Amino acid sequence: MEVLRIATSGSVDDGKSTLIGRLLYDTQSIPQDKMEALHAASKRKGLDFTDLSLLTDGLVAEREQGITIDVAHIYFSTPTRKYIIADTPGHIEYTRNMVTGASNAQVSLILIDARRGIVEQTYRHFFIANLLRIPYLVVCVNKMDLVEYSEARFNQIVEDFQQLLANAGFKGQAVQFVPISSLYGENVATRNGAIDWYQGPTLLAYLEQISFDHEDNRHPARFPVQSVIRPRTTEYHDFRGFAGKVASGHFTVGDEVVSLPSGQKSRIKTIEQFEKQLTVAHARESVIITLEGEIDSSRGNMLVKADQVPAQLKEIQAQICWMDQQPLTAGKTYLLQHGVNRVKAKVQQINYVTDVTSYQAVSDKTQMGLNDIGSITLKTAAPVFADSYAENPANGAFILIDEYNNTTVAVGFIATP
Amino acid sequence: MTHQINWEFPQALEDEAIYILRETAAQFEKPVLLFSGGKDSITLVRLAQKAFYPGKIPFALLHVDTGHNFPETIEFRDWLVNHLGLDIIVRNVQDSIDQGKVQEETGKYASRNALQTVTLLDAIEEGKFDACIGGARRDEEKARAKERIFSVRDEFGQWNAKMQRPELFDILNGKINIGENVRVFPISNWTELDVWNYIRRENLRIPSIYFAHEREIIERDGLYWPYSPYLNTTAEEVPYRQKVRFRTVGDMTCTAAVLSEADKLEDIIAEIMEAKISERGARIDDKRSEAAMEKRKQAGYF
């Protein structure tokens, strides 16, 4: 059974939580006791309808303010597919949480209020979906009931959004526009006839037919070593296996591999998954690889195929999203974590900061503040074996960690080589 | 509408959980697996076995025993530990009560559920555990839906929802300051149904109380409470025998039963698919207020 991961985003009051509530409701995913709790909570708030949005705002502070602060993960299934929705905040000051929620998504769902059309937050959300290269983009024009289900209004918003795509140098992900009313459930999972001029699929029907082409299986093979398994028991006295999750591509028994950074070569003897022996390991599978010869490899190293060796980087150009209250300052040293490998890295310079509403690069910045997105140059203490994010996302992203308080302060997308 | 039953377990979830367990073992000095004897922690043990095979599970289990557990759960716990040759540490809420650190609740709804937080935090401090692996799932409860995979707690065990670390892709940052610890949730993205399908696929043994059986119960507030010496009953609450099973395994004072005839896994799964009540709908501890779980998490509950 496949798992489809969706990140939702929209401006405050676009009806994001209502849409999610509606999806759950229409797929019979809300048990009766939760439904009753929703009725009661809506009544307490003085509402004359059941507020499905109360389902997702899980924190006291969120319910008090009626806004989403942090990512909530929500689950529902259809007979064919399991869905994970990362419901991310719409407020500008929680952009970092939006990136957090979107980083694992295959689908970016952007909500637009039919009355207001494209707003500043739409640019920001689209920018992030584009930066992350999320393969599918679904633009839901919501609250169609409040514009009398106007086809002209919908077409106008689609046109405005197409303009936005053109201006942003959009990388060519699939885009689908759906006119909906979350409140009445129109075009979410069912068609009730109010939007008869729309010929396309409902939101759920569109999600159901998205294909998993597993692009990362076609990328070069990368196996970051998480740990070395050495039981040293009588039965497994000489066993030495490299445990890890295939980041991208695939490995087959007999493949010639190189361990980085040592550069030593060997061949794959076995690929194991608990008591099973596999002949091939695909992207995202957690396995143990054993090799024919004894080579030097340990946590943080990477096994790659001998004919697909990644670049060895000591200077990295990357787009980053800064996520800390304390600004990024050129010249400061951080810990760079690329997969399971950590190295020290110094910020050589801030190349530019992007205005995510106009897409203009501002190049005279010496600092990057919370939620800023821009390009920096890093110098690392040891080589990092990475691909560019554009060519292989699974081996092209990293985080920066503040050495003094240990928090994750940035996410980076490698632009070089 | 009747749900179509899907028996297939999404394999991606197992691969993700194994990756998380291996990161935990590699990034921390002294991890421990919080084991309650329930289906989620049994699933965690299986995943840990797979993550390090053919090596041993490189950490111990920690069970905070409230003293009000179902005897069937304790029996199962001892069997599992013995069967797999695991290390287990047991800490008793009774000791915290005897030391005067916590006070037994009184009245009809008295439960030791909240008290176990103190015993847990003491055990973490004594054992110097820097990572506690738990079987919490984000689908259980809305405060849990906000949880990170690596969730940092301060030295008082507190969860600060507004100050959570960003968590990106599958890059896990387990760096912490001395005194802090991380709660690790490898099965965050699983649902109740995923857990049952996994137990079925892996053919795992589980405590007998998950299956329909006859036992003494009382009815209170529309729920079926297991009758035990720990339950404070009123004169009108007369126990009688009834065929029931449990969907979650907590204390005998805070876990309600459901009427059921399901005595094998397939029936349980079919029953869950048809259920009108959520899993935690039978958890009396969650019913105390709308933010019951969030408050307990802030206090250091796992």
XYZ file of C-alpha atoms in Angstrom:
719
model
C 0.000 0.000 0.000
C 1.421 3.350 -1.026
C 1.699 6.360 1.251
C 0.996 9.781 -0.280
C 2.266 12.772 1.689
C 0.568 16.122 1.276
C 1.480 19.517 2.701
C -1.270 22.082 2.899
C -0.686 25.777 3.040
C -2.754 28.865 2.739
C -3.191 32.215 4.327
C -4.990 32.611 7.636
C -8.745 32.094 7.275
C -8.491 30.557 3.833
C -10.264 27.580 5.304
C -7.389 25.136 5.394
C -8.455 23.375 8.561
C -12.027 23.204 7.283
C -10.815 21.588 4.070
C -8.906 18.935 5.995
C -11.860 18.360 8.282
C -14.007 17.973 5.171
C -11.639 15.409 3.619
C -11.705 13.385 6.830
C -15.456 13.715 7.147
C -16.154 12.671 3.574
C -13.835 9.657 3.795
C -15.585 8.546 7.014
C -12.385 9.048 8.993
C -13.905 10.889 11.948
C -15.187 8.563 14.654
C -18.482 9.367 16.290
C -17.054 10.435 19.654
C -14.739 12.947 17.956
C -17.620 14.197 15.867
C -19.711 14.704 18.995
C -16.840 16.552 20.638
C -16.745 18.810 17.560
C -20.464 19.545 17.781
C -20.108 20.419 21.459
C -17.020 22.595 20.955
C -18.681 24.445 18.048
C -21.731 25.103 20.183
C -19.590 26.431 23.022
C -18.051 28.865 20.571
C -21.508 30.071 19.655
C -21.408 28.707 16.097
C -24.532 27.435 14.392
C -22.581 24.917 12.283
C -20.050 22.191 13.137
C -16.634 23.752 12.814
C -14.536 21.006 11.214
C -11.429 23.156 11.645
C -11.493 22.416 15.392
C -10.345 18.924 14.522
C -6.840 19.979 13.583
C -5.841 22.802 15.887
C -4.522 20.667 18.694
C -2.842 23.154 21.007
C -4.528 25.344 23.574
C -2.840 28.436 22.151
C -4.080 27.540 18.680
C -7.665 27.107 19.771
C -7.524 30.347 21.719
C -6.248 32.323 18.774
C -7.940 30.314 16.046
C -4.681 29.963 14.119
C -2.271 27.139 13.381
C 1.142 27.529 15.025
C 2.848 24.252 14.348
C 2.554 21.409 11.895
C -0.113 18.842 12.678
C 0.020 15.465 10.999
C -3.307 14.047 10.004
C -4.086 10.648 8.529
C -6.771 9.149 6.436
C -7.043 6.239 4.066
C -9.019 5.223 1.057
C -9.150 1.584 -0.018
C -6.151 2.188 -2.277
C -3.943 4.643 -0.485
C -2.790 5.927 2.871
C -2.593 9.716 3.128
C -0.487 11.797 5.476
C -1.380 15.476 5.565
C 1.062 17.919 7.089
C -1.188 20.809 8.034
C 1.192 23.731 8.145
C 0.744 27.224 9.524
C -0.190 30.100 7.269
C 1.221 32.907 9.386
C 4.350 34.558 8.111
C 6.108 34.169 11.470
C 5.732 30.390 11.287
C 7.258 29.980 7.828
C 9.931 27.664 9.248
C 7.194 25.315 10.416
C 5.722 25.491 6.943
C 9.026 24.339 5.450
C 9.221 21.613 8.100
C 5.804 20.323 7.132
C 6.448 20.527 3.410
C 9.882 18.892 3.349
C 8.541 15.348 3.076
C 5.585 16.080 0.824
C 4.922 14.799 -2.678
C 1.946 17.101 -3.076
C 1.734 20.768 -2.180
C -1.828 21.894 -1.691
C -2.235 25.663 -1.845
C -5.510 27.237 -0.808
C -6.769 30.502 -2.206
C -9.830 32.380 -0.977
C -11.976 32.933 -4.065
C -12.953 36.413 -2.833
C -9.417 37.597 -2.214
C -7.487 35.811 -4.944
C -3.703 35.630 -4.782
C -2.311 37.278 -1.659
C 1.194 37.794 -0.307
C 1.204 34.444 1.476
C 0.373 32.656 -1.790
C 3.688 33.867 -3.208
C 5.522 32.644 -0.141
C 3.852 29.241 -0.190
C 4.402 28.781 -3.852
C 8.015 29.867 -3.476
C 8.587 27.179 -0.846
C 6.869 24.458 -2.904
C 9.078 25.466 -5.793
C 12.240 25.615 -3.677
C 11.528 22.121 -2.330
C 10.641 20.889 -5.826
C 7.503 19.198 -4.605
C 6.423 17.219 -7.682
C 2.676 17.928 -7.566
C 0.986 21.247 -6.958
C -2.772 21.471 -6.372
C -4.283 24.938 -6.197
C -7.666 24.832 -4.473
C -9.767 27.920 -5.004
C -11.895 27.754 -1.879
C -15.055 29.499 -0.678
C -16.582 29.336 -4.155
C -19.949 29.487 -2.382
C -19.153 33.085 -1.397
C -18.615 34.176 -5.018
C -21.790 32.468 -6.242
C -19.746 29.644 -7.761
C -18.599 32.085 -10.436
C -16.689 30.499 -13.296
C -15.317 33.884 -14.347
C -13.868 34.481 -10.883
C -12.216 31.047 -10.891
C -10.755 31.595 -14.361
C -9.384 34.963 -13.287
C -7.539 33.378 -10.341
C -6.199 30.581 -12.549
C -4.903 33.184 -14.975
C -3.255 35.196 -12.177
C -1.622 32.039 -10.862
C -0.359 31.076 -14.343
C 1.285 34.491 -14.462
C 2.921 33.770 -11.114
C 4.242 30.438 -12.448
C 5.682 32.132 -15.507
C 7.405 34.865 -13.482
C 8.887 32.458 -10.974
C 10.736 30.298 -13.457
C 8.604 27.382 -12.341
C 10.453 24.079 -12.640
C 7.689 22.191 -14.356
C 5.884 20.245 -11.673
C 2.341 19.148 -12.411
C -0.252 21.812 -11.537
C -3.970 21.250 -11.041
C -6.618 23.878 -10.245
C -9.803 22.826 -8.431
C -12.700 25.140 -7.478
C -14.089 24.008 -4.122
C -16.248 24.894 -1.175
C -14.881 23.209 1.952
C -17.816 24.344 4.005
C -20.359 22.593 1.792
C -18.029 19.862 0.562
C -18.344 20.888 -3.064
C -15.632 19.252 -5.227
C -13.637 18.079 -2.212
C -14.580 14.407 -2.284
C -17.954 14.689 -3.977
C -19.732 16.767 -6.601
C -22.979 18.231 -5.434
C -23.830 20.034 -8.641
C -23.163 23.637 -7.641
C -20.058 23.856 -9.862
C -21.402 22.242 -12.999
C -19.140 24.211 -15.348
C -16.017 22.529 -13.962
C -15.076 19.389 -15.892
C -11.986 18.333 -13.919
C -11.652 15.873 -11.049
C -12.617 16.574 -7.441
C -9.682 17.155 -5.117
C -9.801 13.605 -3.759
C -10.197 12.087 -7.222
C -7.110 14.016 -8.344
C -5.091 12.832 -5.325
C -6.203 9.239 -5.899
C -4.809 9.146 -9.429
C -1.386 10.705 -8.731
C 1.172 8.172 -9.830
C 4.182 7.135 -7.798
C 6.922 7.026 -10.334
C 9.563 6.907 -7.593
C 11.913 9.272 -9.271
C 14.552 8.735 -6.602
C 14.937 5.138 -7.796
C 16.294 6.551 -11.052
C 18.788 8.844 -9.326
C 22.384 7.754 -8.652
C 22.709 5.145 -5.884
C 23.555 6.573 -2.443
C 23.759 4.617 0.804
C 24.621 6.667 3.899
C 25.971 4.342 6.603
C 24.040 4.763 9.854
C 26.004 2.192 11.833
C 28.079 -0.946 11.575
C 26.406 -4.093 12.900
C 28.950 -6.441 14.471
C 27.240 -8.991 16.714
C 30.427 -10.962 17.584
C 28.328 -13.910 18.698
C 29.322 -17.507 18.011
C 26.827 -17.727 15.192
C 27.759 -14.386 13.611
C 31.354 -14.147 14.709
C 32.677 -12.488 11.566
C 29.523 -10.637 10.575
C 30.120 -7.006 9.666
C 27.140 -5.296 8.081
C 26.508 -1.692 7.161
C 23.090 -0.564 8.342
C 21.310 2.251 6.575
C 18.455 3.442 4.425
C 19.030 3.726 0.678
C 18.784 7.468 0.026
C 18.407 7.209 -3.737
C 18.876 4.780 -6.623
C 19.232 1.078 -6.026
C 21.906 -1.431 -5.091
C 22.155 -5.006 -6.325
C 24.154 -7.933 -4.978
C 27.422 -8.041 -6.901
C 27.575 -4.273 -7.544
C 30.999 -2.705 -7.274
C 30.829 -0.004 -4.599
C 33.119 2.706 -3.280
C 33.142 3.803 0.343
C 33.462 7.558 0.762
C 35.570 9.288 1.936
C 38.173 6.462 2.035
C 37.706 5.655 -1.665
C 38.172 1.935 -1.024
C 36.370 -0.392 -3.408
C 34.545 -3.640 -2.800
C 31.578 -5.664 -4.013
C 28.194 -6.170 -2.380
C 28.083 -9.674 -0.934
C 24.602 -9.626 0.602
C 21.674 -7.287 1.158
C 19.687 -8.222 4.242
C 16.426 -7.201 5.772
C 16.067 -8.959 9.095
C 15.950 -12.686 8.278
C 15.374 -12.076 4.561
C 18.083 -11.973 1.901
C 17.368 -9.531 -0.919
C 18.959 -9.263 -4.325
C 18.227 -5.555 -4.698
C 17.558 -2.639 -2.336
C 15.514 0.301 -3.617
C 15.359 3.933 -2.550
C 14.030 4.450 0.986
C 14.444 0.808 2.050
C 16.178 0.189 5.361
C 18.629 -2.670 4.896
C 22.012 -4.066 5.904
C 24.697 -4.385 3.258
C 27.677 -6.699 3.661
C 30.726 -6.463 1.437
C 33.144 -9.019 0.045
C 36.334 -7.403 1.266
C 37.148 -5.705 4.548
C 37.033 -1.975 3.945
C 37.063 1.048 6.159
C 33.535 2.394 6.501
C 31.598 3.648 9.485
C 28.767 5.963 10.502
C 28.619 9.090 8.366
C 30.392 7.453 5.426
C 28.586 6.712 2.193
C 28.552 3.712 -0.120
C 28.011 4.601 -3.782
C 28.320 2.675 -7.015
C 31.803 2.855 -8.497
C 30.523 4.422 -11.716
C 28.313 7.056 -10.045
C 30.559 8.825 -7.562
C 29.192 12.179 -6.292
C 31.183 15.387 -6.169
C 33.504 15.946 -3.240
C 32.618 19.399 -1.921
C 34.609 21.559 0.428
C 32.937 24.726 -0.696
C 29.179 24.657 -0.999
C 26.806 27.099 -2.647
C 23.326 26.611 -1.294
C 19.918 28.141 -0.978
C 18.897 28.188 2.662
C 15.869 29.038 4.737
C 16.940 30.601 8.014
C 14.893 29.341 10.954
C 16.296 30.927 14.073
C 15.537 34.082 16.052
C 19.233 34.896 16.080
C 20.257 36.036 12.620
C 22.786 34.227 10.452
C 26.025 36.142 10.366
C 28.723 35.703 7.761
C 31.911 34.287 9.278
C 30.207 32.138 11.897
C 30.775 28.385 12.178
C 27.925 25.874 12.410
C 27.553 22.117 12.289
C 26.353 20.968 8.905
C 24.365 17.732 8.907
C 24.011 16.102 5.510
C 22.006 12.903 5.907
C 23.624 11.218 8.904
C 26.989 12.917 8.469
C 28.059 15.990 10.453
C 30.905 18.367 9.634
C 31.845 21.840 10.748
C 31.016 24.532 8.253
C 31.830 28.202 8.116
C 29.623 30.732 6.391
C 31.933 32.403 3.894
C 29.407 34.883 2.616
C 25.780 35.664 2.085
C 25.342 35.854 -1.668
C 21.862 37.271 -1.686
C 18.524 37.217 0.116
C 15.408 36.660 -1.963
C 12.286 38.744 -1.609
C 9.812 35.887 -1.840
C 6.950 38.051 -3.017
C 8.768 39.763 -5.875
C 11.424 37.036 -6.438
C 14.049 39.799 -6.487
C 17.488 38.944 -5.126
C 18.919 41.517 -2.734
C 22.671 41.142 -2.675
C 23.990 43.633 -0.125
C 22.850 41.735 2.958
C 25.284 40.841 5.722
C 22.696 39.024 7.818
C 19.751 36.713 7.320
C 16.852 36.894 9.759
C 14.155 34.457 10.839
C 12.239 33.046 7.844
C 14.575 34.660 5.277
C 15.405 32.610 2.204
C 18.619 33.230 0.296
C 21.902 31.916 -1.030
C 25.105 31.444 0.947
C 28.571 30.018 0.440
C 29.882 27.574 3.039
C 33.327 26.169 3.590
C 33.398 22.753 5.248
C 36.054 21.245 7.521
C 35.861 17.899 5.702
C 34.557 17.043 2.253
C 30.827 16.438 1.834
C 29.743 13.949 -0.831
C 26.592 15.484 -2.176
C 24.548 15.983 -5.309
C 22.808 19.193 -6.183
C 19.284 19.305 -4.769
C 17.900 19.831 -8.277
C 19.469 16.611 -9.543
C 18.985 14.408 -6.488
C 16.960 15.888 -3.615
C 17.650 12.887 -1.362
C 21.391 13.652 -1.371
C 21.243 17.405 -1.874
C 19.763 18.793 1.343
C 21.294 19.561 4.712
C 20.556 21.309 7.988
C 22.710 23.717 9.991
C 22.933 23.236 13.754
C 23.998 25.914 16.208
C 26.891 24.431 18.187
C 26.060 26.384 21.323
C 22.388 25.655 21.816
C 22.069 22.607 19.505
C 19.013 23.860 17.676
C 18.407 23.409 13.976
C 18.831 26.903 12.571
C 18.590 26.395 8.824
C 17.738 24.022 6.034
C 19.867 24.108 2.908
C 19.513 23.042 -0.700
C 22.821 22.453 -2.446
C 23.268 24.342 -5.715
C 26.778 23.217 -6.587
C 28.322 21.407 -8.351
C -21.170 3.430 4.321
C -19.149 0.338 5.068
C -15.404 0.609 4.842
C -13.518 -1.681 2.598
C -10.919 -3.478 4.645
C -7.366 -3.100 3.510
C -5.127 -5.692 5.104
C -1.993 -4.416 3.478
C 0.620 -2.816 5.699
C 2.377 0.206 4.112
C 5.983 -0.999 3.980
C 7.356 2.572 3.877
C 6.367 2.931 7.535
C 8.576 0.060 8.667
C 11.583 1.356 6.716
C 11.103 4.797 8.259
C 10.778 3.426 11.817
C 13.913 1.278 11.476
C 15.842 4.287 10.212
C 14.695 6.316 13.238
C 15.669 3.553 15.693
C 19.126 3.264 14.154
C 19.570 7.047 14.368
C 18.575 6.919 18.020
C 21.087 4.203 18.842
C 23.816 6.081 16.967
C 23.176 9.627 18.184
C 22.613 9.012 21.896
C 24.725 7.671 24.735
C 21.998 5.862 26.616
C 18.639 5.354 24.938
C 15.866 3.353 26.523
C 12.620 1.971 25.109
C 9.490 2.884 27.078
C 7.520 -0.338 27.298
C 3.946 -0.539 28.529
C 3.047 -4.008 27.312
C 0.542 -2.540 24.872
C 0.384 -3.171 21.134
C 2.385 -0.051 20.205
C 5.328 -0.878 22.431
C 5.219 -4.516 21.308
C 5.482 -3.192 17.748
C 8.473 -1.065 18.785
C 10.257 -4.104 20.190
C 9.759 -5.945 16.906
C 11.083 -2.960 14.945
C 14.117 -2.703 17.221
C 14.797 -6.397 16.729
C 14.760 -5.853 12.958
C 16.822 -2.660 13.065
C 19.834 -4.304 14.725
C 19.559 -7.920 13.583
C 21.638 -10.083 13.658
C 22.953 -7.977 16.527
C 21.105 -7.541 19.802
C 18.816 -4.631 20.608
C 21.358 -2.139 21.977
C 19.145 -0.649 24.683
C 16.990 -1.763 27.601
C 13.246 -1.549 28.037
C 11.864 0.677 30.787
C 8.502 -0.152 32.272
C 6.844 2.290 34.651
C 4.565 0.001 36.592
C 1.668 1.812 38.207
C 0.771 -1.240 40.254
C -2.674 -1.083 38.696
C -1.837 -2.865 35.491
C -3.840 -5.714 34.080
C -2.200 -8.922 35.394
C -2.337 -10.276 31.815
C -0.098 -7.404 30.663
C 2.557 -8.074 33.291
C 2.498 -11.780 32.495
C 2.942 -10.965 28.819
C 5.760 -8.495 29.539
C 7.710 -11.128 31.459
C 7.166 -13.688 28.750
C 8.378 -11.328 25.976
C 11.481 -10.203 27.851
C 12.377 -13.777 28.588
C 11.575 -15.042 25.110
C 13.718 -12.433 23.331
C 16.429 -12.160 25.985
C 15.884 -8.426 26.540
C 17.068 -6.207 29.367
C 14.277 -4.581 31.324
C 14.184 -1.969 34.048
C 10.979 -1.762 36.087
C 10.142 1.317 38.156
C 7.124 1.381 40.455
C 4.749 4.250 41.058
C 4.227 2.743 44.516
C 7.837 3.710 45.373
C 7.150 7.337 44.401
C 4.076 7.260 46.642
C 6.054 5.734 49.514
C 8.743 8.403 49.108
C 6.063 11.065 49.412
C 6.788 12.470 45.956
C 3.277 11.937 44.692
C -0.082 11.480 46.318
C -2.652 8.894 45.478
C -5.806 10.451 44.007
C -9.025 9.899 45.888
C -12.660 9.562 44.880
C -14.579 7.688 42.284
C -12.252 8.537 39.406
C -8.957 8.023 41.240
C -6.235 6.830 38.882
C -2.467 6.510 38.996
C -2.089 7.531 35.400
C -0.908 11.074 36.115
C 1.362 9.915 38.930
C 3.529 7.837 36.631
C 5.033 10.987 35.101
C 7.029 11.588 38.296
C 8.248 7.992 38.436
C 9.219 8.197 34.774
C 11.174 11.442 35.199
C 12.989 10.005 38.230
C 13.859 6.864 36.288
C 15.183 8.975 33.406
C 17.358 10.998 35.764
C 18.662 7.991 37.692
C 19.367 5.977 34.571
C 20.851 9.024 32.785
C 18.751 8.166 29.753
C 19.184 10.774 27.041
C 16.650 9.286 24.634
C 13.347 7.628 25.501
C 11.775 5.732 22.625
C 8.004 5.705 22.838
C 5.171 4.176 20.844
C 3.027 7.316 20.671
C 1.296 7.921 17.374
C 0.160 11.224 15.924
C -3.281 9.881 15.054
C -4.108 9.157 18.700
C -4.814 12.618 19.963
C -4.599 16.175 18.680
C -1.718 17.283 20.907
C 0.224 14.241 19.730
C -0.457 15.242 16.125
C 1.916 18.164 16.735
C 4.825 16.075 17.963
C 8.186 15.849 16.234
C 9.970 12.495 15.696
C 12.863 13.676 17.910
C 11.084 15.768 20.538
C 13.346 17.654 22.930
C 12.350 17.862 26.623
C 14.017 20.072 29.197
C 15.421 18.786 32.476
C 11.942 18.900 33.985
C 10.717 16.709 31.147
C 8.637 19.546 29.751
C 7.433 19.794 26.176
C 7.302 23.310 24.755
C 4.939 23.188 21.810
C 5.761 26.682 20.594
C 9.510 26.124 20.602
C 9.798 22.831 18.768
C 12.863 22.286 16.623
C 12.264 22.341 12.906
C 12.554 18.789 11.542
C 13.361 18.510 7.873
C 13.304 15.608 5.450
C 14.618 12.604 7.355
C 17.566 14.513 8.803
C 17.309 14.018 12.568
C 19.132 16.327 14.955
C 19.571 14.610 18.309
C 22.035 17.079 19.803
C 20.981 18.159 23.284
C 22.384 19.873 26.349
C 23.200 17.967 29.507
C 20.061 17.314 31.518
C 17.784 17.436 28.507
C 16.432 14.337 26.879
C 14.753 13.468 23.638
C 11.534 11.536 23.287
C 11.732 9.503 20.106
C 8.612 8.407 18.260
C 9.455 5.909 15.497
C 5.823 5.040 14.750
C 4.550 8.631 14.705
C 3.125 8.205 11.221
C 1.316 4.928 11.890
C -2.387 4.718 12.585
C -4.136 2.245 14.840
C -4.999 0.188 11.773
C -1.382 0.192 10.562
C -0.282 -1.214 13.918
C -2.856 -4.016 13.756
C -1.989 -4.852 10.172
C 1.675 -4.977 11.178
C 0.983 -7.261 14.138
C -0.949 -9.478 11.763
C 1.755 -9.474 9.088
C 4.528 -10.160 11.589
C 2.451 -12.688 13.481
C 3.264 -11.031 16.829
C 1.947 -12.274 20.132
C -0.059 -9.755 22.180
C -1.636 -9.768 25.665
C -4.864 -11.749 25.896
C -6.965 -8.750 26.994
C -6.941 -7.450 23.402
C -9.116 -10.415 22.460
C -12.716 -10.853 23.493
C -13.010 -12.602 26.837
C -15.457 -12.719 29.694
C -14.628 -10.581 32.729
C -16.205 -8.624 35.561
C -17.160 -5.108 34.616
C -19.205 -2.200 35.869
C -20.990 0.424 33.789
C -20.169 4.056 34.456
C -20.725 7.153 32.302
C -21.730 4.939 29.393
C -18.420 3.084 29.457
C -17.542 -0.460 30.533
C -14.943 -0.332 33.286
C -12.943 -3.401 34.254
C -13.762 -4.316 37.826
C -10.709 -4.547 40.066
C -9.725 -3.878 43.665
C -8.227 -0.561 42.450
C -11.507 0.863 41.261
C -13.499 2.940 43.741
C -17.097 1.936 43.149
C -20.348 3.206 44.573
C -23.077 0.980 45.992
C -25.089 1.138 42.767
C -22.167 -0.005 40.659
C -22.527 -3.742 40.808
C -20.078 -5.805 38.787
C -21.325 -8.407 36.358
C -19.746 -10.703 33.801
C -19.642 -9.597 30.208
C -17.749 -10.515 27.037
C -15.422 -7.602 26.240
C -12.020 -6.697 24.916
C -9.685 -3.705 25.216
C -8.498 -1.477 22.409
C -5.705 0.155 24.356
C -3.834 -1.063 27.375
C -3.405 1.427 30.167
C -4.214 1.101 33.820
C -7.181 -0.882 35.059
C -8.558 2.376 36.431
C -8.390 4.398 33.232
C -8.979 1.973 30.388
C -12.517 1.117 29.423
C -13.504 -2.053 27.600
C -15.580 -2.425 24.471
C -18.260 -5.055 23.953
C -16.853 -7.460 21.441
C -16.872 -10.960 20.093
C -13.559 -10.500 18.257
C -11.257 -13.289 19.328
C -8.786 -13.254 16.458
C -6.788 -10.502 14.744
C -8.867 -10.437 11.565
C -11.999 -9.832 13.624
C -10.307 -7.086 15.623
C -9.232 -5.314 12.438
C -12.699 -5.597 10.955
C -14.157 -4.285 14.186
C -11.843 -1.253 14.257
C -12.766 -0.399 10.693
C -16.419 -0.351 11.680
C -15.920 1.330 15.050
C -17.829 4.477 15.782
C -15.650 5.415 18.724
C -12.008 6.436 18.415
C -9.272 4.433 20.079
C -8.767 6.923 22.882
C -12.514 7.313 23.264
C -12.183 4.523 25.791
C -9.375 6.256 27.639
C -10.894 7.873 30.668
C -7.705 9.864 31.303
C -8.238 11.826 28.075
C -11.747 12.829 29.000
C -10.746 15.050 31.868
C -10.544 18.144 29.656
C -10.094 19.145 26.048
C -6.374 19.683 26.618
C -5.771 16.733 28.954
C -3.017 15.215 26.830
C -1.293 18.526 26.100
C -1.174 19.305 29.823
C 0.253 15.887 30.647
C 2.852 16.269 27.904
C 3.899 19.642 29.279
C 4.384 17.978 32.629
C 6.674 15.338 31.191
C 4.314 12.512 30.305
C 5.584 10.742 27.216
